[in-house]
């Protein structure tokens, strides 16, 4: 084990690249064992948060993200769609809630929202919140005023991924900078919203870039509350359509390292699940993933059918995490401590802090 193992399970913001690379270099079994110990310190190991993602505006994005079928620069056969009507979004949200989702995420293929769009998206947030669901949006870059408007509407989470390391970023995207992405995350935080930020594995990056991505996320002033780890979905017509397949064990390593570095964050097993068999998904949960997108479609790419997810959950003894609304932070802390205390009575609980 690494000499830094005494800090595993603690929230840190001072990771060095070598420390992260040392985690990646651990024997696979040691890495998963460590990640599972850390996971059990902060979460119920048999609960997974379930979200549904709805594309509220599809295609015609001016950005040149090399992996994305929604870019107007690539011919992927994607049919462009205008911003959905509010009531149509609410129908999707009601169906998601009925299927067991507790968080409803709304994504629009924009560089950033235009002024004329803001009244519609803020109304969507208010109406979905009224259904008793957590809300998340991904709309591209946000100014500080736009972030404040979304926060005032009650938006819980804003998703804005860093995608990869700063060093490799320019090989994937040229139409916005890494600093642009960090500025949006800062605006989201300043407005009081929670952050959903992660990246994509399988872009052609090296292990040092995966380490660089996770180091950027973990060294933010506050860890993202949700960290989606996506596996590249190779879409015909995009520049990355012929990328080599990613070694599944390398993907699981990323899940485990993310769990160790950001122990209190939900680590989301995100895009790419359609190509993962049950055994690979189970390894991801063992490595510390405790959030999924649920439903037939992730924006514009496939996702395992909802009933298949629930069948896997049943086989693994996993339950969907419940969404609870609290009036104040004291109640949140009390519930968290209760959950941790309950976990410690579990015969399989291992306190890594005392290891």
GROMACS .gro file of C-alpha atoms in nm:
model
  355
    1UNK     CA    1   0.000   0.000   0.000
    2UNK     CA    2   0.107   0.359  -0.057
    3UNK     CA    3   0.262   0.557   0.225
    4UNK     CA    4  -0.032   0.796   0.190
    5UNK     CA    5  -0.285   0.527   0.289
    6UNK     CA    6  -0.337   0.681   0.633
    7UNK     CA    7  -0.524   0.970   0.467
    8UNK     CA    8  -0.760   0.750   0.265
    9UNK     CA    9  -1.119   0.842   0.341
   10UNK     CA   10  -1.030   1.200   0.434
   11UNK     CA   11  -1.127   1.495   0.215
   12UNK     CA   12  -0.813   1.645   0.064
   13UNK     CA   13  -0.740   1.917  -0.189
   14UNK     CA   14  -0.362   1.879  -0.216
   15UNK     CA   15  -0.313   1.574  -0.437
   16UNK     CA   16   0.004   1.558  -0.646
   17UNK     CA   17   0.017   1.382  -0.981
   18UNK     CA   18   0.263   1.127  -0.845
   19UNK     CA   19   0.030   1.040  -0.558
   20UNK     CA   20  -0.252   0.983  -0.804
   21UNK     CA   21  -0.029   0.775  -1.033
   22UNK     CA   22   0.070   0.568  -0.729
   23UNK     CA   23  -0.297   0.485  -0.677
   24UNK     CA   24  -0.335   0.380  -1.040
   25UNK     CA   25  -0.027   0.160  -1.000
   26UNK     CA   26  -0.168  -0.041  -0.710
   27UNK     CA   27  -0.242  -0.408  -0.779
   28UNK     CA   28  -0.603  -0.426  -0.896
   29UNK     CA   29  -0.728  -0.618  -0.592
   30UNK     CA   30  -0.556  -0.379  -0.351
   31UNK     CA   31  -0.702  -0.078  -0.531
   32UNK     CA   32  -1.058  -0.214  -0.519
   33UNK     CA   33  -1.023  -0.319  -0.155
   34UNK     CA   34  -0.904   0.031  -0.062
   35UNK     CA   35  -1.180   0.198  -0.263
   36UNK     CA   36  -1.446  -0.022  -0.101
   37UNK     CA   37  -1.313   0.059   0.248
   38UNK     CA   38  -1.331   0.431   0.172
   39UNK     CA   39  -1.676   0.395   0.022
   40UNK     CA   40  -1.814   0.226   0.334
   41UNK     CA   41  -1.688   0.508   0.555
   42UNK     CA   42  -1.925   0.755   0.391
   43UNK     CA   43  -2.202   0.564   0.211
   44UNK     CA   44  -2.430   0.266   0.234
   45UNK     CA   45  -2.247   0.025   0.004
   46UNK     CA   46  -2.576  -0.122  -0.119
   47UNK     CA   47  -2.750   0.200  -0.220
   48UNK     CA   48  -2.716   0.366  -0.562
   49UNK     CA   49  -2.851   0.709  -0.654
   50UNK     CA   50  -3.067   0.693  -0.968
   51UNK     CA   51  -3.100   0.981  -1.215
   52UNK     CA   52  -3.275   1.022  -1.547
   53UNK     CA   53  -3.136   1.247  -1.820
   54UNK     CA   54  -3.356   1.426  -2.071
   55UNK     CA   55  -3.226   1.610  -2.377
   56UNK     CA   56  -3.432   1.928  -2.377
   57UNK     CA   57  -3.260   2.066  -2.688
   58UNK     CA   58  -3.075   1.835  -2.926
   59UNK     CA   59  -2.804   1.893  -3.186
   60UNK     CA   60  -2.667   2.197  -3.374
   61UNK     CA   61  -2.410   2.276  -3.105
   62UNK     CA   62  -2.136   2.510  -3.236
   63UNK     CA   63  -1.861   2.347  -3.026
   64UNK     CA   64  -1.611   2.099  -3.174
   65UNK     CA   65  -1.589   1.839  -2.893
   66UNK     CA   66  -1.438   1.543  -3.081
   67UNK     CA   67  -1.655   1.283  -2.909
   68UNK     CA   68  -1.992   1.453  -2.939
   69UNK     CA   69  -2.262   1.364  -3.195
   70UNK     CA   70  -2.444   1.689  -3.112
   71UNK     CA   71  -2.176   1.907  -3.268
   72UNK     CA   72  -2.295   2.085  -3.584
   73UNK     CA   73  -1.947   2.027  -3.728
   74UNK     CA   74  -1.993   1.649  -3.767
   75UNK     CA   75  -2.232   1.447  -3.982
   76UNK     CA   76  -2.364   1.186  -3.740
   77UNK     CA   77  -2.719   1.159  -3.868
   78UNK     CA   78  -2.852   1.316  -3.550
   79UNK     CA   79  -3.185   1.490  -3.598
   80UNK     CA   80  -3.183   1.843  -3.461
   81UNK     CA   81  -3.456   1.940  -3.221
   82UNK     CA   82  -3.555   2.276  -3.079
   83UNK     CA   83  -3.593   2.348  -2.708
   84UNK     CA   84  -3.871   2.130  -2.569
   85UNK     CA   85  -4.191   2.279  -2.437
   86UNK     CA   86  -4.208   2.296  -2.059
   87UNK     CA   87  -4.505   2.060  -2.036
   88UNK     CA   88  -4.326   1.801  -2.252
   89UNK     CA   89  -4.029   1.811  -2.014
   90UNK     CA   90  -4.265   1.766  -1.720
   91UNK     CA   91  -4.416   1.457  -1.882
   92UNK     CA   92  -4.068   1.308  -1.906
   93UNK     CA   93  -3.999   1.399  -1.543
   94UNK     CA   94  -4.321   1.238  -1.420
   95UNK     CA   95  -4.237   0.920  -1.608
   96UNK     CA   96  -3.886   0.919  -1.465
   97UNK     CA   97  -4.017   0.957  -1.112
   98UNK     CA   98  -4.267   0.677  -1.165
   99UNK     CA   99  -3.980   0.453  -1.279
  100UNK     CA  100  -3.781   0.518  -0.963
  101UNK     CA  101  -3.554   0.809  -1.054
  102UNK     CA  102  -3.497   1.065  -0.778
  103UNK     CA  103  -3.302   1.320  -0.981
  104UNK     CA  104  -3.406   1.463  -1.317
  105UNK     CA  105  -3.127   1.603  -1.533
  106UNK     CA  106  -3.197   1.830  -1.829
  107UNK     CA  107  -2.937   1.882  -2.101
  108UNK     CA  108  -2.928   2.131  -2.387
  109UNK     CA  109  -2.677   2.132  -2.673
  110UNK     CA  110  -2.567   2.494  -2.635
  111UNK     CA  111  -2.236   2.672  -2.607
  112UNK     CA  112  -2.417   2.872  -2.340
  113UNK     CA  113  -2.782   2.970  -2.286
  114UNK     CA  114  -2.915   3.278  -2.462
  115UNK     CA  115  -3.110   3.541  -2.273
  116UNK     CA  116  -3.435   3.439  -2.445
  117UNK     CA  117  -3.393   3.080  -2.324
  118UNK     CA  118  -3.350   3.151  -1.954
  119UNK     CA  119  -3.719   3.202  -1.863
  120UNK     CA  120  -3.802   2.861  -2.010
  121UNK     CA  121  -3.524   2.668  -1.839
  122UNK     CA  122  -3.586   2.834  -1.503
  123UNK     CA  123  -3.954   2.744  -1.530
  124UNK     CA  124  -3.855   2.383  -1.605
  125UNK     CA  125  -3.649   2.378  -1.285
  126UNK     CA  126  -3.935   2.514  -1.074
  127UNK     CA  127  -4.192   2.273  -1.218
  128UNK     CA  128  -3.971   1.963  -1.183
  129UNK     CA  129  -3.883   2.062  -0.825
  130UNK     CA  130  -4.256   2.083  -0.754
  131UNK     CA  131  -4.280   1.713  -0.843
  132UNK     CA  132  -4.052   1.634  -0.550
  133UNK     CA  133  -3.739   1.552  -0.751
  134UNK     CA  134  -3.385   1.679  -0.738
  135UNK     CA  135  -3.297   1.888  -1.042
  136UNK     CA  136  -2.984   1.907  -1.252
  137UNK     CA  137  -2.905   2.091  -1.574
  138UNK     CA  138  -2.623   2.101  -1.826
  139UNK     CA  139  -2.655   2.396  -2.062
  140UNK     CA  140  -2.293   2.476  -2.149
  141UNK     CA  141  -2.100   2.768  -2.008
  142UNK     CA  142  -2.272   2.996  -1.754
  143UNK     CA  143  -2.211   3.357  -1.662
  144UNK     CA  144  -2.240   3.451  -1.297
  145UNK     CA  145  -2.583   3.609  -1.363
  146UNK     CA  146  -2.711   3.297  -1.537
  147UNK     CA  147  -2.589   3.082  -1.250
  148UNK     CA  148  -2.770   3.307  -1.003
  149UNK     CA  149  -3.093   3.285  -1.206
  150UNK     CA  150  -3.080   2.904  -1.204
  151UNK     CA  151  -3.002   2.898  -0.832
  152UNK     CA  152  -3.293   3.132  -0.761
  153UNK     CA  153  -3.520   2.895  -0.954
  154UNK     CA  154  -3.414   2.616  -0.717
  155UNK     CA  155  -3.170   2.419  -0.934
  156UNK     CA  156  -2.989   2.166  -0.716
  157UNK     CA  157  -2.702   2.057  -0.943
  158UNK     CA  158  -2.525   2.195  -1.247
  159UNK     CA  159  -2.327   1.957  -1.466
  160UNK     CA  160  -2.019   2.080  -1.647
  161UNK     CA  161  -1.750   1.822  -1.715
  162UNK     CA  162  -1.378   1.891  -1.746
  163UNK     CA  163  -1.356   1.595  -1.989
  164UNK     CA  164  -0.983   1.523  -1.951
  165UNK     CA  165  -0.657   1.663  -1.820
  166UNK     CA  166  -0.551   2.022  -1.898
  167UNK     CA  167  -0.260   1.885  -2.100
  168UNK     CA  168  -0.471   1.665  -2.328
  169UNK     CA  169  -0.772   1.893  -2.348
  170UNK     CA  170  -0.660   2.079  -2.661
  171UNK     CA  171  -0.648   1.752  -2.857
  172UNK     CA  172  -1.019   1.703  -2.792
  173UNK     CA  173  -1.173   2.053  -2.792
  174UNK     CA  174  -1.058   2.385  -2.939
  175UNK     CA  175  -1.371   2.603  -2.920
  176UNK     CA  176  -1.360   2.660  -2.544
  177UNK     CA  177  -1.070   2.655  -2.302
  178UNK     CA  178  -1.010   2.460  -1.985
  179UNK     CA  179  -1.026   2.790  -1.800
  180UNK     CA  180  -1.373   2.849  -1.947
  181UNK     CA  181  -1.488   2.526  -1.788
  182UNK     CA  182  -1.332   2.606  -1.451
  183UNK     CA  183  -1.491   2.952  -1.458
  184UNK     CA  184  -1.836   2.800  -1.509
  185UNK     CA  185  -1.781   2.567  -1.212
  186UNK     CA  186  -1.674   2.867  -1.003
  187UNK     CA  187  -1.988   3.059  -1.105
  188UNK     CA  188  -2.205   2.760  -1.011
  189UNK     CA  189  -2.041   2.737  -0.668
  190UNK     CA  190  -2.067   3.110  -0.607
  191UNK     CA  191  -2.441   3.093  -0.680
  192UNK     CA  192  -2.485   2.824  -0.414
  193UNK     CA  193  -2.556   2.525  -0.636
  194UNK     CA  194  -2.402   2.180  -0.616
  195UNK     CA  195  -2.153   2.074  -0.880
  196UNK     CA  196  -2.164   1.771  -1.106
  197UNK     CA  197  -1.829   1.746  -1.285
  198UNK     CA  198  -1.630   1.455  -1.421
  199UNK     CA  199  -1.479   1.340  -1.745
  200UNK     CA  200  -1.455   1.086  -2.024
  201UNK     CA  201  -1.224   0.787  -2.035
  202UNK     CA  202  -1.118   0.637  -2.368
  203UNK     CA  203  -1.055   0.958  -2.564
  204UNK     CA  204  -0.708   0.834  -2.656
  205UNK     CA  205  -0.557   0.981  -2.341
  206UNK     CA  206  -0.280   0.819  -2.138
  207UNK     CA  207  -0.294   0.716  -1.774
  208UNK     CA  208  -0.120   1.039  -1.677
  209UNK     CA  209  -0.414   1.228  -1.828
  210UNK     CA  210  -0.666   1.027  -1.628
  211UNK     CA  211  -0.461   1.110  -1.320
  212UNK     CA  212  -0.455   1.476  -1.426
  213UNK     CA  213  -0.832   1.488  -1.467
  214UNK     CA  214  -0.901   1.339  -1.124
  215UNK     CA  215  -0.637   1.564  -0.966
  216UNK     CA  216  -0.809   1.872  -1.113
  217UNK     CA  217  -1.145   1.762  -0.973
  218UNK     CA  218  -1.016   1.662  -0.630
  219UNK     CA  219  -0.809   1.979  -0.589
  220UNK     CA  220  -1.103   2.213  -0.652
  221UNK     CA  221  -1.185   2.424  -0.343
  222UNK     CA  222  -1.485   2.194  -0.290
  223UNK     CA  223  -1.517   1.845  -0.433
  224UNK     CA  224  -1.800   1.803  -0.686
  225UNK     CA  225  -2.097   1.643  -0.516
  226UNK     CA  226  -2.138   1.421  -0.823
  227UNK     CA  227  -1.848   1.291  -1.034
  228UNK     CA  228  -1.963   1.124  -1.357
  229UNK     CA  229  -1.703   0.891  -1.505
  230UNK     CA  230  -1.800   0.836  -1.868
  231UNK     CA  231  -1.661   0.573  -2.104
  232UNK     CA  232  -1.634   0.700  -2.459
  233UNK     CA  233  -1.928   0.604  -2.678
  234UNK     CA  234  -1.781   0.591  -3.027
  235UNK     CA  235  -2.029   0.756  -3.265
  236UNK     CA  236  -1.991   0.727  -3.642
  237UNK     CA  237  -1.915   1.065  -3.794
  238UNK     CA  238  -1.721   1.201  -3.496
  239UNK     CA  239  -1.339   1.228  -3.504
  240UNK     CA  240  -1.307   0.960  -3.233
  241UNK     CA  241  -1.527   0.698  -3.399
  242UNK     CA  242  -1.229   0.468  -3.465
  243UNK     CA  243  -1.058   0.498  -3.128
  244UNK     CA  244  -0.927   0.175  -2.978
  245UNK     CA  245  -1.155   0.007  -2.728
  246UNK     CA  246  -1.071   0.085  -2.367
  247UNK     CA  247  -0.949  -0.198  -2.143
  248UNK     CA  248  -1.240  -0.248  -1.900
  249UNK     CA  249  -1.001  -0.282  -1.606
  250UNK     CA  250  -0.857   0.062  -1.680
  251UNK     CA  251  -1.206   0.208  -1.658
  252UNK     CA  252  -1.271   0.036  -1.324
  253UNK     CA  253  -0.938   0.172  -1.198
  254UNK     CA  254  -1.063   0.524  -1.272
  255UNK     CA  255  -1.381   0.460  -1.072
  256UNK     CA  256  -1.178   0.332  -0.777
  257UNK     CA  257  -0.926   0.615  -0.781
  258UNK     CA  258  -1.207   0.872  -0.804
  259UNK     CA  259  -1.374   0.713  -0.501
  260UNK     CA  260  -1.053   0.728  -0.296
  261UNK     CA  261  -0.973   1.087  -0.395
  262UNK     CA  262  -1.327   1.223  -0.351
  263UNK     CA  263  -1.461   1.006  -0.069
  264UNK     CA  264  -1.783   1.197   0.001
  265UNK     CA  265  -1.886   1.250  -0.362
  266UNK     CA  266  -2.131   1.039  -0.555
  267UNK     CA  267  -1.927   0.870  -0.829
  268UNK     CA  268  -2.153   0.813  -1.126
  269UNK     CA  269  -2.122   0.522  -1.364
  270UNK     CA  270  -2.231   0.725  -1.663
  271UNK     CA  271  -2.210   0.709  -2.045
  272UNK     CA  272  -2.094   0.383  -2.196
  273UNK     CA  273  -2.296   0.150  -1.973
  274UNK     CA  274  -2.479   0.005  -2.274
  275UNK     CA  275  -2.157  -0.170  -2.378
  276UNK     CA  276  -2.076  -0.294  -2.026
  277UNK     CA  277  -2.183  -0.641  -1.920
  278UNK     CA  278  -2.330  -0.707  -1.577
  279UNK     CA  279  -1.997  -0.822  -1.441
  280UNK     CA  280  -1.821  -0.499  -1.539
  281UNK     CA  281  -2.098  -0.286  -1.388
  282UNK     CA  282  -2.082  -0.493  -1.070
  283UNK     CA  283  -1.707  -0.430  -1.046
  284UNK     CA  284  -1.777  -0.059  -1.086
  285UNK     CA  285  -2.016  -0.066  -0.790
  286UNK     CA  286  -1.757  -0.259  -0.589
  287UNK     CA  287  -1.500   0.008  -0.682
  288UNK     CA  288  -1.721   0.280  -0.535
  289UNK     CA  289  -1.963   0.389  -0.806
  290UNK     CA  290  -2.292   0.477  -0.638
  291UNK     CA  291  -2.490   0.670  -0.899
  292UNK     CA  292  -2.624   0.582  -1.243
  293UNK     CA  293  -2.831   0.731  -1.521
  294UNK     CA  294  -3.143   0.521  -1.560
  295UNK     CA  295  -3.353   0.482  -1.871
  296UNK     CA  296  -3.326   0.401  -2.238
  297UNK     CA  297  -3.129   0.700  -2.360
  298UNK     CA  298  -2.847   0.922  -2.233
  299UNK     CA  299  -2.902   1.247  -2.425
  300UNK     CA  300  -2.839   1.096  -2.771
  301UNK     CA  301  -2.662   0.766  -2.696
  302UNK     CA  302  -2.800   0.437  -2.573
  303UNK     CA  303  -2.833   0.327  -2.211
  304UNK     CA  304  -2.941  -0.010  -2.061
  305UNK     CA  305  -3.316  -0.047  -2.040
  306UNK     CA  306  -3.461   0.051  -1.704
  307UNK     CA  307  -3.593  -0.294  -1.615
  308UNK     CA  308  -3.251  -0.449  -1.688
  309UNK     CA  309  -3.095  -0.209  -1.437
  310UNK     CA  310  -3.347  -0.307  -1.173
  311UNK     CA  311  -3.289  -0.676  -1.246
  312UNK     CA  312  -2.915  -0.626  -1.189
  313UNK     CA  313  -2.984  -0.431  -0.870
  314UNK     CA  314  -3.198  -0.721  -0.745
  315UNK     CA  315  -2.925  -0.975  -0.823
  316UNK     CA  316  -2.669  -0.763  -0.635
  317UNK     CA  317  -2.893  -0.670  -0.342
  318UNK     CA  318  -2.871  -0.301  -0.432
  319UNK     CA  319  -3.151  -0.056  -0.358
  320UNK     CA  320  -3.207   0.286  -0.519
  321UNK     CA  321  -3.101   0.569  -0.291
  322UNK     CA  322  -3.397   0.766  -0.161
  323UNK     CA  323  -3.428   1.140  -0.215
  324UNK     CA  324  -3.507   1.324   0.105
  325UNK     CA  325  -3.574   1.695   0.136
  326UNK     CA  326  -3.460   1.876   0.449
  327UNK     CA  327  -3.538   2.216   0.588
  328UNK     CA  328  -3.187   2.289   0.717
  329UNK     CA  329  -2.828   2.164   0.725
  330UNK     CA  330  -2.868   2.030   1.081
  331UNK     CA  331  -3.122   1.777   0.961
  332UNK     CA  332  -2.895   1.677   0.674
  333UNK     CA  333  -2.605   1.617   0.912
  334UNK     CA  334  -2.824   1.420   1.152
  335UNK     CA  335  -2.945   1.190   0.875
  336UNK     CA  336  -2.590   1.140   0.746
  337UNK     CA  337  -2.461   1.046   1.091
  338UNK     CA  338  -2.752   0.805   1.133
  339UNK     CA  339  -2.669   0.632   0.806
  340UNK     CA  340  -2.300   0.604   0.896
  341UNK     CA  341  -2.385   0.464   1.240
  342UNK     CA  342  -2.609   0.205   1.079
  343UNK     CA  343  -2.329   0.108   0.842
  344UNK     CA  344  -2.087   0.059   1.131
  345UNK     CA  345  -2.311  -0.212   1.278
  346UNK     CA  346  -2.279  -0.405   0.952
  347UNK     CA  347  -2.042  -0.703   1.001
  348UNK     CA  348  -1.872  -0.612   0.673
  349UNK     CA  349  -1.797  -0.254   0.778
  350UNK     CA  350  -1.425  -0.176   0.785
  351UNK     CA  351  -1.296   0.145   0.939
  352UNK     CA  352  -1.008   0.246   0.713
  353UNK     CA  353  -0.922   0.534   0.946
  354UNK     CA  354  -0.808   0.277   1.205
  355UNK     CA  355  -0.621   0.058   0.960
   0.00000   0.00000   0.00000
